[in-house]
Every structure is written in structure tokens, then in C-alpha cells.
């Protein structure tokens, strides 16, 4: 600790910065909530390079005319690099065929996400927080090329044009490629306030030309993932983890492990016992041969059945909440003695694993206090901080190289940097700058926690004479994701209730009493693609469908009326667009039944109308008509791809997703026990984008949470009973 | 003890012990990292390669059983394969991690059934998990590579309707 402070002083950190870091590092946490975001960026980027090329930290132009857009956000599959590149290329007027993308090095300040204050990818914010930044970068670079050409050709700046990567002066007939002018343009002083295009004049943004830049690499096996990293002298490590959350190593017997050819070293680290070997297979066999004696006395040893019952009892007031406090997230009107309930119901949601296709892994190289990570992290900045604490260095001095991620869905960012920290501990013990690739097996990945929390909702709703909600009481019980986070524990963790909080249905209800309780459970929990909406969308949309049916109204019409009351125009527009394209109001194809759902998340509103039938009691989803309002569309094809993919992930969870704990031990370990969606179960999603000139909003997550309630609502329309828990398939 | 394998038309000597799964020999010893580890137990298909033109799960196939089988991996397709070209045209990949395995399964399907039905496509591809949910584009790309018309119920996904957008309140 002292060492860090000394170094910080040496690097010229101000007293305030030093104190902030000191206080927070002693507590093992960083108090983002208490520090202005710009100070956080300064602190976390201490030691980081400030040298960028002539066109700034986001754009490189090569003499051969290729333009590289440097992406501060990780590409985990969500297609953001296509959109990010388009933002810069549009304003630069680059030739789209000669634009490529590259992951930025970690830099908390220069590459900060304006929605977070530090560098990070999450909350479906990549495009929205880069909208002006990358356009400005592109426009500033363009101005440098224009000035360079004007000087070189002795032409007025106003007469120089740029189109498709060609700089031209019509009057003199002179023209040159961006590449030809790089050397001259690099000498022009950059402006920070270039003129941006009027969006009406865009030639690239919002067109079908904006396509992925990585499809060739990802269709030929040449895209590089952390799993693929091979470095001279590199070792591969696996870790034996405790069988229950919170278990500690007492002792271990590594005799058999050390006999496995290729095993190099076996040692204890904070999270378990590491086996370091010359190959993945040797590490695996070595770990399989290891015998560890665990102290399980302080572990979470409850079963998920017990936890679910406890949550139900807490919501019903049958179990004492003790020190826990209910927090109101919506309150309106005076709760009078409720009249006869029109609807009283509860919903239960299980833990969910992210189960990204590439299990967690990280390459770390440690030599004394110097440390480099090669990985696919949504929060390279947090990894810098956590690695810095382990090796005793400044966060900005930790070099992070970001590679493609084989999926993330929220998993590759947590406040502890769990697997990255594990890799750093191992590489530190190995030392001497010898690269170590930590790899997790599928089972390690699935049993490591950081799940979407279990959730229980209890609702009691009364209605007016027209069948619309008159009073709405809601109790939500779920572990808080933000609890104990470096950002401080908020009184109300909005990630637990977002989507219910702010719902147009609550806005349209005169009396609302909605509260959440966050019990402590020793299972690590985390955001899972669309976070709170994974359950709130289901609760709100399935409840509304039940109320519509009780009122004897068409569920789409019933929603329209509520949106009108709430002034929810964007909800209305997406619902109408989906209904119109799905043929709502006309009979569905023989054998199919339609269900509708609408949900706003991450600034975007999505409506889906799903055609569903039951096959051997299992819902089968065919056509799904999707409408989205995500503000100005940037990469239309990728918006559609995210609706397709999000729907599949949401449907996988709805049909089968459930992590089970028995006396604290996770039961599921691989895809045989944690069923996911397969090709024959995947619907055909049609995507319609609402035209909009608003700033762009989220796309990666909003397509995920809507399918589950759409399916449940189709089941209602078939005459099936309401769905009170997920997954649909219980066995 | 060295084992000789036939990979992508070449005879290759490898040092790994005979019980080592082919996947780890490809990835760690031969630095052919296109085939991926997803589950290790034959559940996900990310490690799919061809042996004698049949798909096998390389994570669960020890090199000792391969004998003189001709192995083809994603690297052996060369990039110009019609299935790969269709994949690129449709921008099938998202994270991309499953796609080597998906492509290998599709290559086998089309070699065996040049004009597969929808059911044949789905059932041939059911052993390959994609967590990003690219299944619909996988089906479309296979049809494209096979020269089949696209699903009738699936109009082009990008359609701009004439409904005006209300002002957002963000
Ligand atoms: S890794 Fe071989 S089938 Fe999953
Ligand atoms: S593209 Fe990500 S798992 Fe298939």
C-alpha cells in the first residue's frame, strides 16, 4: 500500500487523488460514487500512456489509405464495432471498404465510457456514449486532411471536398486519397470543435452498408480469442475451486498431480489451488488428480428451494426481515384499504448462468510489479485496478490488451475481476515475466457463480370499473448486484427493479406501492444481459395480459389504452408497428397462437409478437415479429442481429435456464444439465426499426427480455394457466 | 512416442500422448486454434472437425483412434469454401466462437444433402450450440450456399416502415 502511495506521489498525483485511492484501496474498494467521475478517470489512468497518433486516440490513417477506428468498447459479439466504425467513418468520409477496427488499449480516462466515468462496456451504451465522440474524432481528422490538401494545392479550404476516402478540389481537378495526404495532414494542428454533419446528409450511418468488419476472421477460424493466445514459454493454468461458495483450502495432496507429464507447478492462491502445466490437457489432467481438503464451515450451504421459500415468506411478511429494509421504488397516491383484488399473484425466477460459449480465461504476465493482461474484459479498467493491488503498481501501469470475447452477456465484468485476479495471482507466483494462460473448463465457468440473481415478485392489483389498474402493490425480493460494490451500496439498487420502476403501467395507475428487499446470500450475483428487465419485463407484461383478459379486452388494445394514459408514445409506436407486421387481429397460421409483449430497457423500446404452439408440453416459437425504437439507427443489420440473438438468449433462459444449489453446491456443470437453445428451437425473428432522429440508444440488451412474456401470453391465449415461474420446462 | 496424423492433406507427426484428445493436439501442439473448446464432453460442437468427411467432436476423440483418417479442420477449408462465403454474406457470426464448428457441420450436411429441407438443416445443426443465437442466419446461409430460396415467412429483415417516430423522452 505504502509503495503504491509513494509511487503515486512520484507520478505527481494530487493529494486529493492520493487520499481517494488510499482510502478506497485499504477498504479493497474504489468509491466511484463519492468521487467525481473525472477524478476517477485521472486516478485509474495514472501511469498510462498519453501518446497517440496525429489523429488522436480513435483514428489511425495509413499511407495505403486504410483507416483504423480504435474502439474503446469490447466486441463480445454485439456488433458494436460495426457501428463505432461507421460513426467515425461517416464524418471522415472514409471509404467504408477500407475501414477496419481495433480494440483500444486500456485507458480509464481517454477511453472512458461517458455513462460510467471510466472505460467499460455495458448497459448497451457503446454506441450512445460514442455518438458524438467518434463523430467529432472523424470530423476533426477530416478537417486536417482538408486543410492539408488546401495548403498543398493552394486552394481555399471551402472548395476542398472529401468523399469515399478521396480528397478533391474540383476547380483545379486535383485529387488524392486520404493515404496520400497522411504526412501533410499529420502536421495540421487538430481542432477540438469541428463541424459535424447534419444527420440528414449521412451517407453511411443508418444504411445497409454498415456491416460487420469481423465476419471473415470469424468464418475462417482466424479471429483471436484469449483461449487462442500462444506465447513463447507460456504456461497454462487451471484452478481447483471450492465445491461451495466461500470454501477455503485447508491442505492439498498434489503427489498424483505432479506425476502427470507436463505439470510444472502446483500452489495455493486465494481462490483455490492452481495447477500450472505446459499444455491445457496436462493442466486438466493434473487438476483432476489433485486432492484438496476444504474448509466449508463458512460457506453458503442453503439449497435454492430453501432460498425460494425464504424469499416468498419475506415478500408475504411471514419471515422477519431482521436488519433488512424494504426500499420503495415507486410510490403514488395514498394506499387505502385495498378493495377486492382483481389479481393477486406471485412469480419466481431462478439463478441463471451466462454460459458464454468461450469459458472465462485470462493471460497474465507478471515480472515484479510489472503486469500485462491479455483478455476479453468488459471492464479493463477494473481489471487494471484489481491487478494493480495484487502486484503493487499503479492501475494505469497495468497494460491490458483486449481481444475478441467468445460471448459475455455481462459476465466479463465484475468488481472483483474474479478470473483476471486469479490469473494475476498465478502469474505473480510463477514470476519472471513468464506468460500464464488461465483457462476455466465449462464446469468451472458454470459453477463459479456471478449468476443472474434469483427473484421473487408478489403482486396485488385492484382495478377500476373499466378493468384498468386502480391500485398496484408489488413486493420484490432479490439479492442486490450493487451491494458492497466499489461504487458503494445504494439504498435502492435500481438494477433489481428497473423495468418495473418507470413502467408506463405504473404511471397509468393512481395508487402504487412498490418495494424491494435485498437479502444476503453467499452466491455471487451479476448483471445478465438486460439485467433487471430479465424478470421485470416478464412480471409486468404477463400481469398486464392477465388483467386485459380479466377485463375482457384484447391485450394489444388494452396496452394501447394504458400507453395513452401514461403518455408512452414510443411504446405505442413499437406496439403498433409490430402488430401491423404480425397481422395482429387476423387469425394466426393454423396451429399457432400469438402472444404480445413490450418493454423498454437501456433507452430503447421493443415490442414482440410471437407465434407459439405446444409440442409435447414444451412451447415452440416460430415467427417473432419485432419492432424496436432505438433512436437513430446506426448499423441496421446489426440491430436486427441483436434482436435475433437477444431473443434466442431470452428464450433459452425462459425454456430451460435454471441453476440449482443443493446444500450450497451447484448442481449444473455443463450443457447436458444446463440446457440452452438449439437450432431447431430457434425462432425466425423479423425486425422492424422505427424511424427516428433521436440520439441512438441501446441495442445489445433490449431484445432479450421480451420473448419470455410474449410466449407466456401466447400460452394464456391458448387457455393455459398463467405462468408463475420460469423456466417453462420444469424437469 | 510420436503419432502420425493426416490433417488438411498433410502428414503431421505429433508428440502428444495417444490418449490426448485431438482438440488439444490441434490447438496446443499444432497451433491450429480455429477449432474451439466449448464443453469438452461432446455437447456443444465448437470443436467439430471432419474425419473421413464425417463430423467428429475433437474434444472427445483421442488421437489414438484416428489411424489414417483424413482430418479436415476449419483451417483446411481455405476461406473460399461456398459455406464460408455464404457465412460472410449473411454476417452470421456474432461473438464467432462457435462458428468454426457450425461451418464444419454445415459443410458435412451440404456434402451429404446438397438440397436439404428445413428439417434436415435444423436437425443436422442441432449438435452445435450458439449462445449468441445466430441460428436463423446459420439456416439462411446454408440455404444460400445450397442455392435454395429463403424461408417464405422471413422477409428481408431490414425494412423501413412508414410509421413516424414520436419524440423520445430520454
Ligand atoms: S468442445 Fe467438443 S463438443 Fe463441446
Ligand atoms: S456466435 Fe457467439 S456462440 Fe455462436
GROMACS .gro file of N, CA, C and O and ligand atoms in nm, chain A residues 357 442 670-671, chain B residues 23-24 36-48 56-60 97 127-129, ligand 1:
model
  116
  357UNK      N    1  -2.007  -1.891  -2.475
  357UNK     CA    2  -1.953  -2.005  -2.549
  357UNK      C    3  -1.805  -2.029  -2.513
  357UNK      O    4  -1.761  -2.142  -2.505
  442UNK      N    5  -1.565  -2.575  -1.887
  442UNK     CA    6  -1.708  -2.538  -1.884
  442UNK      C    7  -1.763  -2.550  -1.743
  442UNK      O    8  -1.839  -2.465  -1.696
  670UNK      N    9  -2.256  -2.852  -1.705
  670UNK     CA   10  -2.225  -2.847  -1.848
  670UNK      C   11  -2.358  -2.837  -1.924
  670UNK      O   12  -2.465  -2.830  -1.863
  671UNK      N   13  -2.350  -2.838  -2.056
  671UNK     CA   14  -2.471  -2.816  -2.135
  671UNK      C   15  -2.568  -2.934  -2.131
  671UNK      O   16  -2.679  -2.922  -2.180
  754UNK      N   17  -0.851  -3.230  -3.013
  754UNK     CA   18  -0.866  -3.084  -2.999
  754UNK      C   19  -0.741  -3.020  -2.940
  754UNK      O   20  -0.694  -2.917  -2.988
  755UNK      N   21  -0.686  -3.081  -2.835
  755UNK     CA   22  -0.572  -3.019  -2.766
  755UNK      C   23  -0.443  -3.036  -2.846
  755UNK      O   24  -0.352  -2.954  -2.835
  767UNK      N   25  -1.253  -2.488  -3.154
  767UNK     CA   26  -1.264  -2.430  -3.019
  767UNK      C   27  -1.306  -2.530  -2.913
  767UNK      O   28  -1.375  -2.628  -2.942
  768UNK      N   29  -1.269  -2.499  -2.789
  768UNK     CA   30  -1.318  -2.571  -2.672
  768UNK      C   31  -1.442  -2.499  -2.620
  768UNK      O   32  -1.437  -2.380  -2.590
  769UNK      N   33  -1.553  -2.574  -2.609
  769UNK     CA   34  -1.673  -2.513  -2.550
  769UNK      C   35  -1.727  -2.591  -2.432
  769UNK      O   36  -1.785  -2.535  -2.341
  770UNK      N   37  -1.709  -2.725  -2.435
  770UNK     CA   38  -1.767  -2.806  -2.328
  770UNK      C   39  -1.680  -2.924  -2.291
  770UNK      O   40  -1.685  -2.972  -2.178
  771UNK      N   41  -1.605  -2.976  -2.386
  771UNK     CA   42  -1.517  -3.089  -2.357
  771UNK      C   43  -1.586  -3.223  -2.348
  771UNK      O   44  -1.520  -3.325  -2.324
  772UNK      N   45  -1.718  -3.225  -2.363
  772UNK     CA   46  -1.790  -3.352  -2.345
  772UNK      C   47  -1.884  -3.384  -2.462
  772UNK      O   48  -1.982  -3.456  -2.445
  773UNK      N   49  -1.855  -3.329  -2.577
  773UNK     CA   50  -1.936  -3.364  -2.694
  773UNK      C   51  -2.075  -3.302  -2.697
  773UNK      O   52  -2.161  -3.347  -2.770
  774UNK      N   53  -2.095  -3.196  -2.618
  774UNK     CA   54  -2.229  -3.137  -2.609
  774UNK      C   55  -2.250  -3.016  -2.700
  774UNK      O   56  -2.362  -2.984  -2.736
  775UNK      N   57  -2.143  -2.944  -2.734
  775UNK     CA   58  -2.164  -2.811  -2.793
  775UNK      C   59  -2.123  -2.799  -2.939
  775UNK      O   60  -2.169  -2.710  -3.009
  776UNK      N   61  -2.034  -2.884  -2.985
  776UNK     CA   62  -1.996  -2.882  -3.127
  776UNK      C   63  -1.892  -2.779  -3.165
  776UNK      O   64  -1.853  -2.770  -3.282
  777UNK      N   65  -1.841  -2.700  -3.070
  777UNK     CA   66  -1.744  -2.595  -3.104
  777UNK      C   67  -1.614  -2.654  -3.158
  777UNK      O   68  -1.539  -2.586  -3.228
  778UNK      N   69  -1.588  -2.779  -3.125
  778UNK     CA   70  -1.461  -2.843  -3.161
  778UNK      C   71  -1.473  -2.931  -3.286
  778UNK      O   72  -1.383  -3.009  -3.315
  779UNK      N   73  -1.587  -2.920  -3.356
  779UNK     CA   74  -1.615  -3.011  -3.468
  779UNK      C   75  -1.510  -3.002  -3.579
  779UNK      O   76  -1.478  -2.894  -3.628
  787UNK      N   77  -1.675  -3.509  -3.639
  787UNK     CA   78  -1.644  -3.567  -3.508
  787UNK      C   79  -1.620  -3.454  -3.408
  787UNK      O   80  -1.588  -3.341  -3.446
  788UNK      N   81  -1.638  -3.488  -3.281
  788UNK     CA   82  -1.612  -3.392  -3.173
  788UNK      C   83  -1.467  -3.413  -3.129
  788UNK      O   84  -1.436  -3.511  -3.061
  789UNK      N   85  -1.380  -3.321  -3.169
  789UNK     CA   86  -1.238  -3.345  -3.144
  789UNK      C   87  -1.203  -3.339  -2.996
  789UNK      O   88  -1.102  -3.393  -2.953
  790UNK      N   89  -1.291  -3.277  -2.914
  790UNK     CA   90  -1.264  -3.272  -2.769
  790UNK      C   91  -1.275  -3.409  -2.705
  790UNK      O   92  -1.224  -3.431  -2.597
  791UNK      N   93  -1.347  -3.497  -2.770
  791UNK     CA   94  -1.375  -3.628  -2.710
  791UNK      C   95  -1.318  -3.741  -2.794
  791UNK      O   96  -1.360  -3.855  -2.779
  828UNK      N   97  -1.735  -1.747  -3.169
  828UNK     CA   98  -1.661  -1.857  -3.106
  828UNK      C   99  -1.713  -1.994  -3.148
  828UNK      O  100  -1.638  -2.089  -3.158
  858UNK      N  101  -2.657  -3.018  -3.304
  858UNK     CA  102  -2.549  -3.051  -3.211
  858UNK      C  103  -2.453  -2.935  -3.190
  858UNK      O  104  -2.360  -2.945  -3.111
  859UNK      N  105  -2.474  -2.825  -3.260
  859UNK     CA  106  -2.385  -2.709  -3.249
  859UNK      C  107  -2.456  -2.596  -3.177
  859UNK      O  108  -2.546  -2.533  -3.231
  860UNK      N  109  -2.410  -2.569  -3.054
  860UNK     CA  110  -2.472  -2.462  -2.976
  860UNK      C  111  -2.416  -2.327  -3.018
  860UNK      O  112  -2.295  -2.315  -3.043
  902LIG     S1  113  -1.594  -2.879  -2.702
  902LIG    FE1  114  -1.626  -3.059  -2.813
  902LIG     S2  115  -1.840  -3.073  -2.825
  902LIG    FE2  116  -1.805  -2.905  -2.697
   0.00000   0.00000   0.00000
